[in-house]
Tab-separated table of C-alpha atoms and ligand atoms in Angstrom:
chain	number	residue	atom	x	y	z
A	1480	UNK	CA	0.000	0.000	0.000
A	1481	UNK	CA	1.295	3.700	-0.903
A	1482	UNK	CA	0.179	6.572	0.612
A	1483	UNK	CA	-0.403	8.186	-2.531
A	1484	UNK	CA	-3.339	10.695	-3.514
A	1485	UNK	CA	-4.641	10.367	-6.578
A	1486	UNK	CA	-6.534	13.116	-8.727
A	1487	UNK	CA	-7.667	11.570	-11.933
A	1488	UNK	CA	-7.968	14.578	-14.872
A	1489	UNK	CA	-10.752	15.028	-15.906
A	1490	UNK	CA	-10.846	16.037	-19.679
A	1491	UNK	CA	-13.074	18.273	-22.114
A	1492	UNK	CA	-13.607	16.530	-25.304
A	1493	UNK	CA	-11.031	18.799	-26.979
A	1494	UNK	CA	-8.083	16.877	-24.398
A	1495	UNK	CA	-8.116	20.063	-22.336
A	1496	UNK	CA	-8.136	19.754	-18.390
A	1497	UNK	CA	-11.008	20.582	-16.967
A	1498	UNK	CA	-10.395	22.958	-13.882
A	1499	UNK	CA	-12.279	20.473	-11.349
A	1500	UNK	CA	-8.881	18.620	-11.780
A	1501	UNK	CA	-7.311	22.029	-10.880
A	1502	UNK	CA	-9.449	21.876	-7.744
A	1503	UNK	CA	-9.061	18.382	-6.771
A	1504	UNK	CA	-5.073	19.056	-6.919
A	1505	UNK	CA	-4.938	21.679	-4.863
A	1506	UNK	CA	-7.095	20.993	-1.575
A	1507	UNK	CA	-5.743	17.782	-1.775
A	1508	UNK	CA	-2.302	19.340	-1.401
A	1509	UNK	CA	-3.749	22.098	1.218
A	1510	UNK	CA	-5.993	19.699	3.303
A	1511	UNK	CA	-4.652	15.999	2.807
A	1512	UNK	CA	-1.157	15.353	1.471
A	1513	UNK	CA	0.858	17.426	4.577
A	1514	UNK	CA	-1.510	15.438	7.082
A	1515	UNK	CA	-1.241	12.041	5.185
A	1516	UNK	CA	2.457	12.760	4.292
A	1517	UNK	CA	1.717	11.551	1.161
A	1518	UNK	CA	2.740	12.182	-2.242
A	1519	UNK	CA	0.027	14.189	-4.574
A	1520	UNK	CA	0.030	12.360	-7.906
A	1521	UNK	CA	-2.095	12.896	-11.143
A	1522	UNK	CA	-3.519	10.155	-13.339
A	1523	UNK	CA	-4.484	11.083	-17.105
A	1524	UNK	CA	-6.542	8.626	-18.931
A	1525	UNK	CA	-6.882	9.017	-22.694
A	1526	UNK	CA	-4.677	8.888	-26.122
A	1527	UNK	CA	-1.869	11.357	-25.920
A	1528	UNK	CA	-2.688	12.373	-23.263
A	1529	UNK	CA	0.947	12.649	-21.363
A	1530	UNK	CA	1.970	15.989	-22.547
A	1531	UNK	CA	-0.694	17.302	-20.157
A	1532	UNK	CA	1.530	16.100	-17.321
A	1533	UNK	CA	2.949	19.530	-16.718
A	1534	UNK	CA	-0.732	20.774	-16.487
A	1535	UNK	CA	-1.254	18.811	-13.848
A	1536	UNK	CA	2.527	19.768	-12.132
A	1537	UNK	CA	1.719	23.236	-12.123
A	1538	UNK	CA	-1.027	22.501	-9.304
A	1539	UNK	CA	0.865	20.998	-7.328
A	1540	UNK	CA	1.510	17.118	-8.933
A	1541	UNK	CA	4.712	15.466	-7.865
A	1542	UNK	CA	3.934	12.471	-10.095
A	1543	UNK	CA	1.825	11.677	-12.923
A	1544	UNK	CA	0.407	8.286	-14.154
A	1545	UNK	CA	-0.363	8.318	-17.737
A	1546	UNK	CA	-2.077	5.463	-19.431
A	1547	UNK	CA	-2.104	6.699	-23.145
A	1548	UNK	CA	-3.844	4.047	-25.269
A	1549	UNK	CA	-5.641	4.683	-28.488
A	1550	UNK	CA	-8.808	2.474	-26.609
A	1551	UNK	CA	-9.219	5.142	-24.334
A	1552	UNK	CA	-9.288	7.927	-26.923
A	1553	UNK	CA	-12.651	8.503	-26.301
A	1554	UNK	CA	-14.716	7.993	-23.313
A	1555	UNK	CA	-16.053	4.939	-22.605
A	1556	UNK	CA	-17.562	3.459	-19.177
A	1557	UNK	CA	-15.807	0.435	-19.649
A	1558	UNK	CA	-12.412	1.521	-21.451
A	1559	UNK	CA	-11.968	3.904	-18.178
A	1560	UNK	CA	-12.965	1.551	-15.647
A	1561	UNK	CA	-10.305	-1.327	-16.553
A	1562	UNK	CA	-7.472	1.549	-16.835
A	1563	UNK	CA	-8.023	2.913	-13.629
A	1564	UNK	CA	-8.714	-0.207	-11.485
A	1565	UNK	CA	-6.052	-1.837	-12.972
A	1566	UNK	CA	-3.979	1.028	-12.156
A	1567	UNK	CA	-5.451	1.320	-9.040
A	1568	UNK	CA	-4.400	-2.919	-8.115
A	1569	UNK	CA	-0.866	-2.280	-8.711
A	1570	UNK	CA	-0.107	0.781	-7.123
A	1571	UNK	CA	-2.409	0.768	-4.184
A	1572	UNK	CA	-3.081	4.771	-3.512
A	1573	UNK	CA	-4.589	5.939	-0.486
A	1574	UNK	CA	-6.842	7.908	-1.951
A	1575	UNK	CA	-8.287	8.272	-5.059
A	1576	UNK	CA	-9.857	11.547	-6.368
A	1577	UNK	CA	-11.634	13.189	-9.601
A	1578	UNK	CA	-14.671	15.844	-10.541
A	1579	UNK	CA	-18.325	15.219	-9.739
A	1580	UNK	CA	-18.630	15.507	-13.703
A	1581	UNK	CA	-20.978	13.611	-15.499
A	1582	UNK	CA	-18.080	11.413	-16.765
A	1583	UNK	CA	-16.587	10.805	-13.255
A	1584	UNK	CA	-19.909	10.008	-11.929
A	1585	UNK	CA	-20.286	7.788	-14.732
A	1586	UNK	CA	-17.395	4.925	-14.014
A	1587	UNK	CA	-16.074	6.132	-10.939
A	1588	UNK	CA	-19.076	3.936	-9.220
A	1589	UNK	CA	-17.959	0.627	-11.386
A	1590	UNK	CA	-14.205	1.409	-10.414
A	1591	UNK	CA	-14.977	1.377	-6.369
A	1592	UNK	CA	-16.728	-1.964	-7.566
A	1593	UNK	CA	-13.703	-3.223	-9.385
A	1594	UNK	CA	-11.350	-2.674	-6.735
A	1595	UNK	CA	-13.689	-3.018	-3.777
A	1596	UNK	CA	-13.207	0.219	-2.076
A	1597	UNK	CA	-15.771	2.665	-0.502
A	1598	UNK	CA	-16.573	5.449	-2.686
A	1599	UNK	CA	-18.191	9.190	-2.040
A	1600	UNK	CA	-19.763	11.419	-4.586
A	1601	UNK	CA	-20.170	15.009	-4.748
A	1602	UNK	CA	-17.965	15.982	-1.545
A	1603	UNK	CA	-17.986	19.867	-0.855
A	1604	UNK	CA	-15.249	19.313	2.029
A	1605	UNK	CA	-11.795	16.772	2.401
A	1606	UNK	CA	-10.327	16.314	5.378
A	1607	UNK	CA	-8.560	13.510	7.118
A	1608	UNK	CA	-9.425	11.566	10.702
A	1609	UNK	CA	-6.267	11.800	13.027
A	1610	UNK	CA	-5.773	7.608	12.097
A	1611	UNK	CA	-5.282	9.001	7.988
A	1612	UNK	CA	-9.079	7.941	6.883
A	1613	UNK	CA	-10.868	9.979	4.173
A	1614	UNK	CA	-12.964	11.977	5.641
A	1615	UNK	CA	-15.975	13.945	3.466
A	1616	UNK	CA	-18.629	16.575	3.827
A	1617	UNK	CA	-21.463	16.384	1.176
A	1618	UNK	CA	-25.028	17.881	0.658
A	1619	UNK	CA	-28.247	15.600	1.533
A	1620	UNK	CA	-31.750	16.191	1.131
A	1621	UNK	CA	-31.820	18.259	-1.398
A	1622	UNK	CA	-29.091	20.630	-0.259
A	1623	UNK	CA	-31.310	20.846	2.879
A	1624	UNK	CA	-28.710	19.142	5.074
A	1625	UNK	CA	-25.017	18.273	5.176
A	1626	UNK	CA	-23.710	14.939	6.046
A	1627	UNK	CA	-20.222	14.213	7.084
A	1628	UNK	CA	-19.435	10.846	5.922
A	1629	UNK	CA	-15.434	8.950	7.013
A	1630	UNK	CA	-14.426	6.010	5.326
A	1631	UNK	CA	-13.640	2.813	7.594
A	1632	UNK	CA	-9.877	1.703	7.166
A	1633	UNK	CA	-9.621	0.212	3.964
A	1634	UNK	CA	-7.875	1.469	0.569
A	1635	UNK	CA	-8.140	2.830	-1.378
A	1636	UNK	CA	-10.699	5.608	-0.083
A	1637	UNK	CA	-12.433	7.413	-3.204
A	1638	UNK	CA	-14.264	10.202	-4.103
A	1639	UNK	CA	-15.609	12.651	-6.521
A	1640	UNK	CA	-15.249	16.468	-5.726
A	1641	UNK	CA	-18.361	18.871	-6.858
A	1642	UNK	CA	-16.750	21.190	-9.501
A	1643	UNK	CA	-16.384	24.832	-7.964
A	1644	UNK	CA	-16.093	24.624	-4.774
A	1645	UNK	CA	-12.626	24.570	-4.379
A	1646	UNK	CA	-10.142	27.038	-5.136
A	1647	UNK	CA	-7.787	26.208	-7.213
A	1648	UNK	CA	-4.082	27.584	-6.521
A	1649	UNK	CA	-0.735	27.309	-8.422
A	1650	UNK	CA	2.380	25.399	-6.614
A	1651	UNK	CA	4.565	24.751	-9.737
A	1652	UNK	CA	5.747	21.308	-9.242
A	1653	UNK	CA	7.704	19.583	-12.503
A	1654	UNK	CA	5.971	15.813	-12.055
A	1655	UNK	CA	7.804	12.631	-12.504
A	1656	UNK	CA	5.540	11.426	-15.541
A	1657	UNK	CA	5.026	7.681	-15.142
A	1658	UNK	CA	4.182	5.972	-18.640
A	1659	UNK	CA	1.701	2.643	-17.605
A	1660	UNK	CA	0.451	0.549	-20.170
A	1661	UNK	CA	-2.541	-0.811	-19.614
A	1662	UNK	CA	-3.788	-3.935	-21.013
A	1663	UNK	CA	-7.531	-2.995	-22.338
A	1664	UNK	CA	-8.618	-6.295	-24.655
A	1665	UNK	CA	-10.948	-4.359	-27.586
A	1666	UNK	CA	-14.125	-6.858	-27.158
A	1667	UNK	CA	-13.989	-5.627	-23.194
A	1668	UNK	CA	-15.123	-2.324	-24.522
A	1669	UNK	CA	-18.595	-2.786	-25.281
A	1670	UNK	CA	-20.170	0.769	-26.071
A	1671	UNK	CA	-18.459	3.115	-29.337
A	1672	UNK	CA	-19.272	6.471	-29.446
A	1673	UNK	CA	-20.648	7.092	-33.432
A	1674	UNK	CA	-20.478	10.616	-33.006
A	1675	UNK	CA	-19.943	13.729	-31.408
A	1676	UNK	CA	-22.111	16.686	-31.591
A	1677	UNK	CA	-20.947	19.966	-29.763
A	1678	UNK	CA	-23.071	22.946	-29.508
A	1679	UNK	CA	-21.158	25.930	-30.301
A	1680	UNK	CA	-21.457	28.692	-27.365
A	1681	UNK	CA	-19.792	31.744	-26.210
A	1682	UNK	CA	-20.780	31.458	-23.100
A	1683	UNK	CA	-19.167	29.850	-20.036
A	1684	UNK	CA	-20.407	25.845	-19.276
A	1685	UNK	CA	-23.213	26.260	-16.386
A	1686	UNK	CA	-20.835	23.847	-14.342
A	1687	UNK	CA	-17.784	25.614	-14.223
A	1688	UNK	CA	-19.170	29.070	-14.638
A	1689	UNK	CA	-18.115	31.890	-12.087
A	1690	UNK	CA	-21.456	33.144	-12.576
A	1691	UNK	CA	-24.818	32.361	-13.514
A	1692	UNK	CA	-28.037	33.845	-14.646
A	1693	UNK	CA	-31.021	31.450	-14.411
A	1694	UNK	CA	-34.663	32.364	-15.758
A	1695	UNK	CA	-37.865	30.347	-14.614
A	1696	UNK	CA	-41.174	29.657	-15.351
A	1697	UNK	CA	-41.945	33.342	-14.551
A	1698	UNK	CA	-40.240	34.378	-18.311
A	1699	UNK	CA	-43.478	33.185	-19.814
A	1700	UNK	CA	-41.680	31.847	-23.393
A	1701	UNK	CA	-38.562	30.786	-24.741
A	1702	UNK	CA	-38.845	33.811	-26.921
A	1703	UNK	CA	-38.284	36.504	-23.524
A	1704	UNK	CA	-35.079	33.968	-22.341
A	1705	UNK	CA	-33.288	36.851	-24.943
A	1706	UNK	CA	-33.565	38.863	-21.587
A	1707	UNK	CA	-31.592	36.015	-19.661
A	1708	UNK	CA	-29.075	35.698	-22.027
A	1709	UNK	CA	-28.411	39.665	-22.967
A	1710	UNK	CA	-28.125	39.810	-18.792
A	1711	UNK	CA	-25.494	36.428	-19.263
A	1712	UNK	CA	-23.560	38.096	-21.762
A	1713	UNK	CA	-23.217	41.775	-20.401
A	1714	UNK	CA	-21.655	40.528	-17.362
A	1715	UNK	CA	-19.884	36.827	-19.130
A	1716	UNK	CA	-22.068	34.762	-17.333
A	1717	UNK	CA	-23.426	31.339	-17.751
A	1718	UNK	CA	-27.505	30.942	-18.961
A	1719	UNK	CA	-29.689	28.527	-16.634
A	1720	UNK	CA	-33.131	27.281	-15.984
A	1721	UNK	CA	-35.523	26.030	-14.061
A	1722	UNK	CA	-37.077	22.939	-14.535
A	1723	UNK	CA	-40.394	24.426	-14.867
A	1724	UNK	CA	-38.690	26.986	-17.956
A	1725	UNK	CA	-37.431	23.469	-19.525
A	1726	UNK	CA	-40.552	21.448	-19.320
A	1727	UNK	CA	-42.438	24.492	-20.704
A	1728	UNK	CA	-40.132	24.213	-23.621
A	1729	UNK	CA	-38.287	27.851	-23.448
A	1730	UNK	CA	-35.010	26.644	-23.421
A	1731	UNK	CA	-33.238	22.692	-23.743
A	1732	UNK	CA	-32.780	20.085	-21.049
A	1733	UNK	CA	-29.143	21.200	-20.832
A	1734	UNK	CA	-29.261	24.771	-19.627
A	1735	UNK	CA	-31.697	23.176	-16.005
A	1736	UNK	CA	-29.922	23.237	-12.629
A	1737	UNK	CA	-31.523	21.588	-9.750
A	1738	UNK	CA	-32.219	17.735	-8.520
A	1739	UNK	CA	-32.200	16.499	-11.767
A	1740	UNK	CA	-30.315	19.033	-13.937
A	1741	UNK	CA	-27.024	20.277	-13.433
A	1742	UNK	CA	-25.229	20.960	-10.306
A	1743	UNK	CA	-23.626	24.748	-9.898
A	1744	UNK	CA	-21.200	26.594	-7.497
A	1745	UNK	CA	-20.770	29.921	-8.930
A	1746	UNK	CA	-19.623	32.993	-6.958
A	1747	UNK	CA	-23.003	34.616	-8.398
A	1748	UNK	CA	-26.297	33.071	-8.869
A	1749	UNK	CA	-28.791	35.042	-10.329
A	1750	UNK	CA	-32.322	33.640	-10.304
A	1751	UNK	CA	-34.932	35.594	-12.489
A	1752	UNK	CA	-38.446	34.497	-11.713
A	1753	UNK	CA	-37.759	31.319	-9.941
A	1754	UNK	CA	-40.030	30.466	-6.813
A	1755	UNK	CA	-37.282	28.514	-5.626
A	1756	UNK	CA	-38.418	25.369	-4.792
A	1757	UNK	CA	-36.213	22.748	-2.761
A	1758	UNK	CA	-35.237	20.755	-6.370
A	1759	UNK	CA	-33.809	23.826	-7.937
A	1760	UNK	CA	-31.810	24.494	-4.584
A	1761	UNK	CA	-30.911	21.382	-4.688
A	1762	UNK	CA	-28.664	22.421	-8.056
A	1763	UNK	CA	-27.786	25.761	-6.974
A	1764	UNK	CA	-27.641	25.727	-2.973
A	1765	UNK	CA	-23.738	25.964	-2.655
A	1766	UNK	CA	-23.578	29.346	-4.887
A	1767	UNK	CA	-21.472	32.341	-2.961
A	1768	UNK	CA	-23.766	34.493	-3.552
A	1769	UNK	CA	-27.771	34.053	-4.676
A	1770	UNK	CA	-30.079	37.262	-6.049
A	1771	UNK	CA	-33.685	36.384	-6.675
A	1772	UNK	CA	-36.030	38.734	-8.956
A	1773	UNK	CA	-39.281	37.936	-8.364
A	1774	UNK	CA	-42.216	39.893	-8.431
A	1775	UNK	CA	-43.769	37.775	-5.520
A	1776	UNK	CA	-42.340	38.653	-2.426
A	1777	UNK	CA	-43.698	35.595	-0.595
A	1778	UNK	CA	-41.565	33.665	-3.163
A	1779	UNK	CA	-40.059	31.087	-1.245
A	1780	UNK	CA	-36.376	31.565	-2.947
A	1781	UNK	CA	-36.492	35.128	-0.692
A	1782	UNK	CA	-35.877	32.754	2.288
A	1783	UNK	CA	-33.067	31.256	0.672
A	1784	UNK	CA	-31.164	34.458	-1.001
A	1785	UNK	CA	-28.753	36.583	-0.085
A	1786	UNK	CA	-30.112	39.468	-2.375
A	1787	UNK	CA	-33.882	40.185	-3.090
A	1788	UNK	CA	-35.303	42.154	-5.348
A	1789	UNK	CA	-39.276	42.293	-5.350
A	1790	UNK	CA	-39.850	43.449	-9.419
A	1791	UNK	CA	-41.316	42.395	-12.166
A	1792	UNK	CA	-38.710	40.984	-14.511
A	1793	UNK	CA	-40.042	42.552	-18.097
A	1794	UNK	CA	-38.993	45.898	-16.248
A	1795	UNK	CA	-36.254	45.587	-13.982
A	1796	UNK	CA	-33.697	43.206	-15.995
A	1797	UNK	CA	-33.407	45.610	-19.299
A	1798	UNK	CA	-32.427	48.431	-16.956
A	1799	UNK	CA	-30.305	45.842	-14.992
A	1800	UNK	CA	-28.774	44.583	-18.324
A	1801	UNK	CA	-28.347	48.489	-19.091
A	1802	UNK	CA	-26.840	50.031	-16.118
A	1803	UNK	CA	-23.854	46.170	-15.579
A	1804	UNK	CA	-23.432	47.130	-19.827
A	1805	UNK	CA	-22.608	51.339	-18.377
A	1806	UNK	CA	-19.977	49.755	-15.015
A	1807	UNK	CA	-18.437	47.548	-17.255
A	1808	UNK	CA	-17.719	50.396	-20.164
A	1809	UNK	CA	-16.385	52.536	-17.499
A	1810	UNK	CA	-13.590	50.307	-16.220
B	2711	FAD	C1	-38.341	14.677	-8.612
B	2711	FAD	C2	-38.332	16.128	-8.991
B	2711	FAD	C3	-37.180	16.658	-9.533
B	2711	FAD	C4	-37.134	18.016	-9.873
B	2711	FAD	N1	-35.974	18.544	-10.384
B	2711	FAD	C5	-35.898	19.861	-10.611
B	2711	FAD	C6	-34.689	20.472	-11.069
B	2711	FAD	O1	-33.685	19.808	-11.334
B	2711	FAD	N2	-34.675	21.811	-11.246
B	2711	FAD	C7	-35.760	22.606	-11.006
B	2711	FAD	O2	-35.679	23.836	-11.187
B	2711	FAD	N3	-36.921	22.054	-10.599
B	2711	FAD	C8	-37.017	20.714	-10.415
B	2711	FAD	N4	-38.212	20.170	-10.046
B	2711	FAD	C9	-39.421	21.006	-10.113
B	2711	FAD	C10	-39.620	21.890	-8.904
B	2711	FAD	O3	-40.363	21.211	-7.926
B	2711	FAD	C11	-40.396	23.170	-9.293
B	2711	FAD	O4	-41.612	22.795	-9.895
B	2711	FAD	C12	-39.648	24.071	-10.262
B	2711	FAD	O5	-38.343	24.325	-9.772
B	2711	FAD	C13	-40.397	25.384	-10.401
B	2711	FAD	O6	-39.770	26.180	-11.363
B	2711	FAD	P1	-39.970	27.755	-11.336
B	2711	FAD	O7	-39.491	28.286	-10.040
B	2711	FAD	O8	-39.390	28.291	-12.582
B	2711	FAD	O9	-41.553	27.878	-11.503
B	2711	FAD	P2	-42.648	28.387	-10.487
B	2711	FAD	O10	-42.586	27.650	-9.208
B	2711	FAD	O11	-43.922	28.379	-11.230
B	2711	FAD	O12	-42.211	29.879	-10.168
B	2711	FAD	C14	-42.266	30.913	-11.107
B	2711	FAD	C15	-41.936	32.187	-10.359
B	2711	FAD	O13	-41.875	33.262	-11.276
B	2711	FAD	C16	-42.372	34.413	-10.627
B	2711	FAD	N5	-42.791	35.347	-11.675
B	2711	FAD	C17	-43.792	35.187	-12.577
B	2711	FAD	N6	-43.841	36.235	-13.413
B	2711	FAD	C18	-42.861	37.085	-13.026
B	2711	FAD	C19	-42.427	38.353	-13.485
B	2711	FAD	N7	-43.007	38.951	-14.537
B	2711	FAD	N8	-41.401	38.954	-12.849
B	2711	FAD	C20	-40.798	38.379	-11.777
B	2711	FAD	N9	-41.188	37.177	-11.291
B	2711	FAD	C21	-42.204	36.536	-11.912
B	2711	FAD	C22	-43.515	33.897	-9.780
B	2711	FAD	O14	-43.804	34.790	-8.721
B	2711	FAD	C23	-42.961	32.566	-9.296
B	2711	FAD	O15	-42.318	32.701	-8.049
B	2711	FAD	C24	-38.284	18.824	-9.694
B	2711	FAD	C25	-39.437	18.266	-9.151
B	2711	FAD	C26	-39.468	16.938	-8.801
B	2711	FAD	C27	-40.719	16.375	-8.203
């Protein structure tokens, strides 16, 4: 057994690092590696993938596992699984980290499996017991509680990390890279991805945004979302919705946060005509800082901001778009 600390990268589909990783590396190295007086390693998974080593070093990786094998050029439940758990049975890491992405949350589960270890998802706090076991902090009903959860004494101890919440820092580091090859049999990999389709967007990605404006059912069509988005882009924010604003049809599946849409940590959360309901908390609960705009000011999301502002959208958030386009000129 090592005492190692694993952060598995977690990559866009252009082979760029995705700054969960960035995250993951560096309160591992504030909060776990001095305690566990470990060494904080990176793993990249993927097909030419090593030259992102020194990616990973300039957060603070000593070492960096790289499996680079044309399988694993794209993603694939099964492709990742066998890479990591085999990686995982020969070097025996203490802990083993990566983003609570849809990916990671995808075959991090069937990895914990593989290698029989206890897994957490979503953790919004890492810390260690004074006998060196993983110990997490992570939302529970509905962002209505927080449990801590510590793993019993067995390795390796694994979790995801919810993107966001943790700031990442620099501590240049030049890794040791560590070239495995992996031994992934093509009929093992039983799903192909036939293609890709990307949808093209100037805007930030909802889950890694710094800040987000979110419209509800309150915004009465898709065709008045042009107010969300002119608010999004005068101040380079991410566009959200409410379930309610998705299932009426204004805007895709993709842009919902909440229970059973995407799961946001911004600095700013701005919620336009959104009752606030405990589902869309649920998504957006962990934000810095939350403004509601609702014209009801029994709304519950009032109870749950940090900024309220009783007004009826189709007035205030022109003049708001206005007056954040006039600032932002001036500076
Ligand atoms: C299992 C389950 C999972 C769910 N998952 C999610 C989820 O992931 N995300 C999610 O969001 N919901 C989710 N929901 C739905 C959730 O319960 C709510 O129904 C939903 O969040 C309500 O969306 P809303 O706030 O936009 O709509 P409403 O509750 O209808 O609120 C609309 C608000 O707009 C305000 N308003 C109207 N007109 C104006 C105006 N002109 N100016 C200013 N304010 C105005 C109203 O006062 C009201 O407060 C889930 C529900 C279930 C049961």
């Amino acid at each position: 057994m090592s005492n190692e600390i694993w952060v598995v990268a977690d990559l866009t589909i252009d082979g760029k690092v995705r700054k969960a990783t960035f995250e993951g590396l560096s309160e591992a190295r504030r909060k776990l590696a001095g305690k566990l007086g470990g060494q904080l390693c990176g793993v990249l998974l993927g097909s030419g993938v090593s030259g992102l080593a020194s990616e990973l070093g300039k957060y603070g990786a000593e070492k960096v596992y790289a499996v680079d094998n044309e399988l694993l050029k794209d993603y694939t439940p099964e492709g990742y699984s066998i890479a990591l758990s085999e990686l995982i049975k020969k070097h025996e890491p203490h802990i083993v980290i990566t983003g609570n992405t849809s990916i990671g949350q995808d075959y991090f589960p069937r990895v914990a499996a593989r290698v029989g270890a206890g897994l957490t998802l979503d953790a919004i706090d890492l810390d260690l017991t004074d006998d060196k076991r993983l110990k997490i902090r992570r939302y529970m009903y509905s962002a209505k509680s927080i449990a801590t959860v510590e793993f019993l004494d067995h390795k390796p101890m694994m979790t995801t990390i919810r993107p966001n919440v943790f700031k990442p820092e620099e501590a240049a580091k030049n890794p040791e890279v560590v070239n495995e090859s992996i031994d992934i049999k093509p009929e093992r990999i039983l799903t192909k991805t036939v293609e890709v389709k990307r949808k093209e967007s100037t805007r930030p990605e909802l889950t890694e945004a710094d800040r987000i404006v979110s419209g509800g059912r309150g915004m009465a069509s898709g065709d008045n979302f042009y107010l969300i988005f002119d608010l999004a882009d005068a101040i380079g924010a991410a566009a959200g919705a409410s379930r309610a604003a998705v299932d009426s049809g204004f805007v895709p599946y993709e842009m919902q946060v909440g229970q059973t849409g995407k799961v946001v940590s911004p600095t700013l959360y701005i919620a336009i005509a959104i009752s606030g309901s405990v589902q869309h908390y649920a998504g957006m609960g962990s934000s810095k800082v939350i403004v509601a705009i609702n014209k009801d000011q029994d709304a519950p999301i009032f109870q749950k901001c940090d900024y309220g502002i009783v007004a009826d959208l189709f007035q205030l958030v022109p003049a708001l778009t206005e007056e954040f386009k006039k600032l932002l000129a001036q500076q």
